[in-house]
């Protein structure tokens, strides 16, 4: 018999991929849920562009989303190719690169990469007022009867049976519940940007980089990753056909570009680096690659400054379960990891599917809350630890100094 009142209501703090995937799963299961997101609208978040979807991530998305949204996700996903991952040095000499097995094979509806903004829009579809924008979480308090109250900076509150910490690497919920639990800085500084495919190809992008997930690992300590995003269908056309209210943006094919450099090689303070504008960040990358192969030097000149931003790479090590109670973690709040291979987002949606199952079992009286949360966290710690280690290994391969931090 479950310990919360009926009907259950779940408060989710954070409207990123993990929090929205959870909301879709709970909404589909008929469990009351409200998502509180600090962004003023769906336009407000910048976390990257192209996102690799692993087999586990795809299974989780299919489990949480209604069939029509799964179909929309398939229609707007990356047009697959079998070129795989390839690596070069700054002179375009091919290097060893890891290979990855994919049990999905050549399934025609395989989802192996998506546009992150499109994915978030799809995850918002059909939720209506389940998602409250412009709500910045401040703190929580536990009530005498085992419920939880969320307080927001605007002075409002919300009470529920469960509070889900889906508020990311800088989680305020984690800071209150576990102030000692701080992801470690890996020392790597990253510039994310988007490069229109047409501009890059017309500008002379080498043929070997055009249709592959490519790394250029410079011996000078600088590294660029290029990931093609070629839509199966234009997002607006797919939405018009499958879910007109999804409000998808009309995007052209592009490359997500990721420039990495260790702080020791950056030559400026973090304060100065993170104060750079998009234009200045693009110019920085062009300058740092000026001695590279002629076909590589100009790639970043085609990057879009308006969507270029910088981040610091961090990781949670070790991943640990949180204490028993109505506050439960999900995603980067509990297992921050570098963006290598898109492992973090896939782990977050895996959390969402597993936590949906746990909460459904509680709602149905099949599990007590403490038991269900303990089982969820035990499994999550295991696969999230594997995810952190995998992302660190990929980062250590391409950004050598990660292993020295």
XYZ file of C-alpha atoms in Angstrom:
405
model
C 0.000 0.000 0.000
C 1.487 3.347 -0.963
C 2.172 6.030 1.614
C 1.061 9.132 -0.353
C -2.449 10.510 -0.605
C -4.662 9.699 -3.567
C -4.627 10.953 -6.208
C -0.867 11.465 -6.392
C 0.534 14.727 -7.686
C 4.154 15.071 -8.798
C 6.066 18.366 -8.932
C 8.913 18.397 -11.470
C 11.471 21.187 -11.167
C 13.106 21.691 -14.550
C 11.673 21.516 -18.064
C 14.670 20.056 -19.854
C 14.653 16.793 -21.757
C 14.553 14.540 -18.682
C 11.870 16.484 -16.832
C 9.620 16.755 -19.882
C 10.047 13.088 -20.768
C 8.963 12.213 -17.225
C 5.980 14.541 -17.538
C 4.948 12.826 -20.771
C 5.190 9.402 -19.148
C 3.194 10.428 -16.075
C 0.616 12.352 -18.110
C 0.137 9.337 -20.349
C -0.328 7.136 -17.257
C -2.944 9.482 -15.809
C -0.825 10.675 -12.878
C -1.080 14.344 -11.936
C 2.104 16.241 -12.767
C 3.209 19.862 -13.049
C 6.555 20.976 -14.470
C 8.077 24.247 -13.263
C 10.626 25.766 -15.633
C 12.623 28.931 -15.000
C 12.835 29.859 -18.702
C 10.172 32.309 -19.786
C 9.268 30.173 -22.789
C 10.317 27.143 -24.814
C 12.784 29.416 -26.648
C 14.956 30.108 -23.614
C 17.262 27.127 -23.324
C 20.687 26.694 -24.955
C 22.243 23.284 -24.331
C 23.542 22.265 -27.722
C 21.969 21.287 -30.997
C 22.332 17.810 -32.458
C 21.837 15.006 -29.949
C 22.810 11.375 -30.444
C 20.101 8.956 -29.312
C 21.371 5.628 -27.981
C 19.328 2.394 -28.116
C 18.491 2.851 -24.420
C 17.488 6.465 -25.010
C 15.236 5.512 -27.909
C 13.539 2.764 -25.897
C 12.898 5.222 -23.044
C 11.419 7.855 -25.355
C 9.151 5.285 -26.975
C 8.018 4.130 -23.537
C 7.091 7.641 -22.317
C 5.691 9.311 -25.438
C 2.313 8.656 -27.089
C 2.625 6.863 -30.455
C 1.864 9.966 -32.546
C 4.735 11.892 -30.942
C 7.059 8.935 -31.438
C 6.127 9.015 -35.116
C 6.888 12.748 -35.216
C 10.236 12.137 -33.537
C 11.101 9.486 -36.130
C 10.069 11.783 -38.988
C 12.278 14.646 -37.750
C 15.267 12.546 -36.727
C 18.596 12.373 -38.497
C 18.646 10.718 -41.901
C 20.838 7.742 -41.166
C 24.087 6.833 -42.803
C 26.563 4.065 -42.066
C 29.731 6.138 -42.198
C 30.280 5.951 -38.440
C 32.757 7.923 -36.350
C 36.032 9.115 -37.871
C 38.957 11.058 -36.382
C 41.759 13.150 -37.894
C 44.589 15.288 -36.620
C 44.818 18.959 -37.581
C 46.583 18.006 -40.844
C 43.687 15.729 -41.877
C 45.711 12.585 -41.237
C 43.277 9.890 -40.136
C 43.602 8.652 -36.561
C 42.224 5.722 -34.603
C 38.637 6.206 -33.419
C 36.405 4.009 -31.249
C 33.647 1.960 -32.859
C 30.207 1.469 -31.341
C 27.892 -1.512 -31.724
C 24.229 -0.694 -32.309
C 21.724 -3.516 -31.719
C 19.073 -1.620 -33.693
C 20.853 -2.410 -36.948
C 19.229 -0.789 -39.978
C 15.692 -0.515 -38.615
C 13.827 1.936 -40.893
C 12.321 3.795 -37.920
C 15.549 3.969 -35.940
C 16.111 7.228 -34.042
C 19.873 7.678 -33.790
C 20.122 11.488 -33.660
C 17.733 14.403 -33.253
C 17.803 18.158 -33.151
C 17.710 19.060 -29.451
C 15.361 22.028 -29.895
C 12.978 19.925 -31.990
C 13.072 17.162 -29.384
C 12.210 19.605 -26.619
C 9.280 20.966 -28.640
C 8.020 17.439 -29.231
C 8.330 16.689 -25.511
C 6.231 19.797 -24.792
C 3.509 18.786 -27.256
C 0.198 17.897 -25.668
C 1.214 18.885 -22.147
C -0.626 22.234 -22.181
C -0.704 23.858 -18.737
C 1.185 20.926 -17.225
C 4.286 23.068 -17.891
C 4.581 26.421 -16.093
C 7.235 28.700 -17.565
C 8.868 31.596 -15.756
C 8.945 29.742 -12.421
C 12.357 29.865 -10.750
C 12.657 27.380 -7.882
C 13.991 28.752 -4.603
C 13.705 26.043 -1.929
C 11.533 23.221 -0.648
C 10.151 22.192 2.706
C 8.787 18.886 3.965
C 5.411 18.751 5.684
C 4.490 16.744 8.776
C 2.363 14.366 6.716
C 5.163 13.427 4.291
C 4.365 15.828 1.456
C 6.627 18.498 0.009
C 6.155 22.203 -0.704
C 8.142 23.973 -3.430
C 8.817 27.691 -3.005
C 9.518 29.909 -6.017
C 11.289 33.247 -6.317
C 8.051 35.031 -7.225
C 6.666 34.144 -3.787
C 4.325 31.406 -4.964
C 4.306 27.834 -3.677
C 3.168 24.416 -4.872
C 2.463 21.336 -2.781
C 2.704 17.749 -3.946
C 3.405 14.175 -2.948
C 6.734 13.998 -4.784
C 9.289 16.623 -5.811
C 11.547 15.611 -8.737
C 14.916 17.348 -9.004
C 15.251 17.689 -12.782
C 16.930 21.098 -12.487
C 20.279 20.221 -13.992
C 23.943 20.466 -13.116
C 23.433 23.562 -10.966
C 20.475 22.004 -9.158
C 19.118 24.133 -6.340
C 17.317 21.107 -4.965
C 20.594 19.192 -4.710
C 22.263 22.229 -3.139
C 19.633 22.169 -0.384
C 19.422 18.404 0.070
C 23.119 17.577 -0.411
C 25.247 20.750 -0.252
C 28.471 18.731 -0.327
C 27.529 16.977 -3.575
C 29.116 19.217 -6.233
C 30.104 17.983 -9.724
C 33.845 18.350 -10.286
C 35.225 20.713 -12.884
C 37.082 18.747 -15.567
C 39.097 21.808 -16.549
C 37.786 21.765 -20.121
C 36.117 24.775 -21.708
C 33.780 24.186 -24.640
C 32.269 26.336 -27.372
C 29.020 25.021 -28.878
C 27.768 26.342 -32.183
C 25.736 25.485 -35.260
C 27.024 25.621 -38.834
C 24.517 25.558 -41.734
C 25.323 22.582 -43.916
C 24.930 24.502 -47.170
C 27.333 27.217 -46.030
C 29.948 24.724 -44.868
C 29.812 22.631 -48.055
C 29.839 25.690 -50.321
C 32.745 27.020 -48.269
C 34.898 23.994 -49.047
C 34.309 21.533 -46.210
C 36.349 18.402 -46.999
C 34.321 15.527 -48.428
C 35.528 13.187 -45.666
C 33.873 15.355 -42.995
C 30.543 16.036 -44.669
C 28.449 13.023 -43.714
C 30.190 11.627 -40.673
C 30.411 12.219 -36.974
C 33.946 13.624 -37.120
C 36.599 14.592 -34.579
C 39.625 16.712 -35.348
C 42.114 16.246 -32.515
C 44.888 18.771 -32.746
C 48.345 18.108 -31.354
C 48.179 21.720 -30.112
C 45.616 20.796 -27.443
C 42.566 21.978 -29.377
C 39.745 19.738 -30.541
C 36.696 20.149 -32.772
C 33.781 17.764 -33.127
C 31.442 18.020 -36.126
C 28.122 16.193 -36.087
C 25.800 16.338 -39.124
C 22.081 16.838 -38.588
C 20.243 15.953 -41.796
C 16.496 15.892 -41.196
C 14.431 13.036 -42.611
C 11.619 15.561 -43.026
C 11.562 19.298 -42.440
C 10.216 19.702 -38.884
C 7.369 22.038 -39.918
C 6.237 19.667 -42.672
C 6.354 16.653 -40.357
C 4.420 18.497 -37.656
C 1.743 19.641 -40.096
C 1.220 16.019 -41.043
C 1.457 14.351 -37.639
C 0.862 16.866 -34.812
C 0.018 20.410 -36.032
C 0.065 21.877 -32.524
C 3.685 20.816 -31.918
C 4.906 24.292 -32.995
C 8.179 23.065 -34.496
C 10.687 25.500 -35.955
C 11.532 25.344 -39.666
C 15.194 24.293 -39.530
C 17.653 23.538 -42.315
C 20.290 20.807 -42.184
C 23.375 21.751 -40.173
C 26.459 20.594 -38.318
C 26.710 20.895 -34.591
C 30.237 22.049 -33.847
C 31.955 21.563 -30.511
C 35.327 23.187 -29.822
C 37.180 21.982 -26.726
C 40.300 23.274 -25.048
C 41.701 22.639 -21.598
C 41.768 25.680 -19.343
C 45.557 25.416 -19.102
C 45.778 26.021 -22.858
C 43.097 28.691 -23.050
C 45.319 31.612 -22.138
C 42.609 33.607 -20.370
C 40.658 33.535 -17.134
C 37.235 31.931 -16.889
C 35.783 35.346 -16.176
C 37.121 36.656 -19.481
C 36.215 33.509 -21.438
C 32.601 33.299 -20.321
C 32.147 37.017 -20.954
C 32.896 36.575 -24.685
C 30.049 37.192 -27.122
C 29.042 34.690 -29.787
C 31.007 36.649 -32.370
C 34.078 36.686 -30.132
C 33.819 32.955 -29.416
C 33.673 32.180 -33.154
C 36.672 34.428 -33.742
C 38.541 32.662 -30.934
C 38.039 29.270 -32.584
C 39.111 30.600 -35.996
C 42.258 32.051 -34.410
C 43.087 28.867 -32.491
C 42.856 26.755 -35.657
C 44.751 29.140 -37.971
C 47.685 26.707 -38.392
C 45.496 23.703 -39.189
C 45.018 22.139 -42.615
C 43.689 24.756 -45.096
C 40.433 22.808 -45.504
C 39.830 22.994 -41.748
C 40.722 26.593 -40.985
C 37.573 28.151 -42.348
C 34.915 25.827 -41.004
C 34.109 27.937 -37.978
C 33.812 31.076 -40.110
C 30.404 29.698 -41.118
C 29.226 29.194 -37.532
C 26.229 31.219 -36.407
C 27.368 33.668 -33.687
C 23.827 34.197 -32.389
C 23.636 30.543 -31.318
C 27.245 30.171 -30.139
C 27.896 29.821 -26.419
C 30.473 28.509 -23.943
C 30.259 25.985 -21.105
C 32.565 24.323 -18.578
C 32.642 20.523 -18.579
C 31.867 18.861 -15.256
C 31.144 15.370 -13.960
C 29.589 13.704 -10.916
C 31.952 11.050 -9.627
C 30.840 8.966 -7.834
C 27.113 8.899 -8.592
C 25.234 8.326 -5.347
C 21.622 7.683 -4.374
C 19.863 10.453 -2.507
C 18.337 10.027 0.917
C 14.882 8.496 1.329
C 11.954 10.890 1.201
C 9.575 12.607 -1.217
C 12.454 14.361 -3.038
C 13.919 12.234 -5.840
C 16.591 13.131 -8.445
C 16.672 12.788 -12.216
C 19.215 13.669 -14.910
C 22.142 16.050 -14.500
C 21.058 16.974 -10.964
C 22.298 13.556 -9.849
C 24.706 12.462 -12.607
C 26.329 15.359 -14.444
C 28.652 14.204 -17.216
C 30.462 15.767 -20.182
C 28.447 15.868 -23.430
C 30.706 13.273 -25.086
C 28.527 11.016 -27.230
C 25.283 12.474 -25.886
C 25.372 10.067 -22.945
C 23.906 12.540 -20.441
C 20.616 13.189 -22.254
C 20.117 9.494 -22.965
C 20.679 8.706 -19.295
C 18.154 11.396 -18.313
C 15.368 9.949 -20.485
C 16.244 6.509 -19.164
C 15.726 7.957 -15.670
C 12.389 9.386 -16.808
C 11.105 6.021 -18.031
C 12.299 4.205 -14.901
C 10.854 6.824 -12.541
C 7.545 6.760 -14.453
C 7.352 3.022 -13.841
C 8.163 3.507 -10.149
C 5.527 6.212 -9.654
C 2.887 4.230 -11.534
C 3.581 1.273 -9.223
C 3.158 3.551 -6.193
C -0.063 5.044 -7.542
C -1.481 1.564 -8.138
C -0.576 0.413 -4.652
C 1.926 -2.140 -5.954
C 4.873 -0.520 -4.150
C 5.364 1.756 -1.196
C 7.079 4.986 -2.102
C 10.283 4.284 -0.159
C 10.643 0.851 -1.757
C 9.925 2.124 -5.283
C 12.341 5.052 -4.968
C 15.079 2.846 -3.530
C 14.746 0.404 -6.447
C 14.744 3.266 -8.960
C 17.841 4.872 -7.468
C 19.744 1.590 -7.100
C 19.344 0.849 -10.821
C 19.949 4.495 -11.773
C 23.235 4.666 -9.876
C 24.473 1.583 -11.741
C 23.661 2.669 -15.285
C 24.446 6.342 -14.630
C 27.870 5.399 -13.263
C 28.468 3.456 -16.475
C 27.301 6.521 -18.425
C 29.649 8.887 -16.585
C 32.570 6.533 -17.129
C 31.727 6.145 -20.827
C 31.472 9.910 -21.374
C 34.739 10.444 -19.502
C 36.486 7.798 -21.607
C 35.342 9.473 -24.823
C 36.437 12.851 -23.470
C 39.814 11.455 -22.381
C 40.365 9.987 -25.839
C 39.662 13.261 -27.625
C 40.733 15.790 -24.964
C 43.815 14.196 -23.467
C 44.166 16.409 -20.425
C 40.797 15.360 -18.986
C 42.534 12.380 -17.399
C 44.884 14.707 -15.537
C 42.151 16.634 -13.725
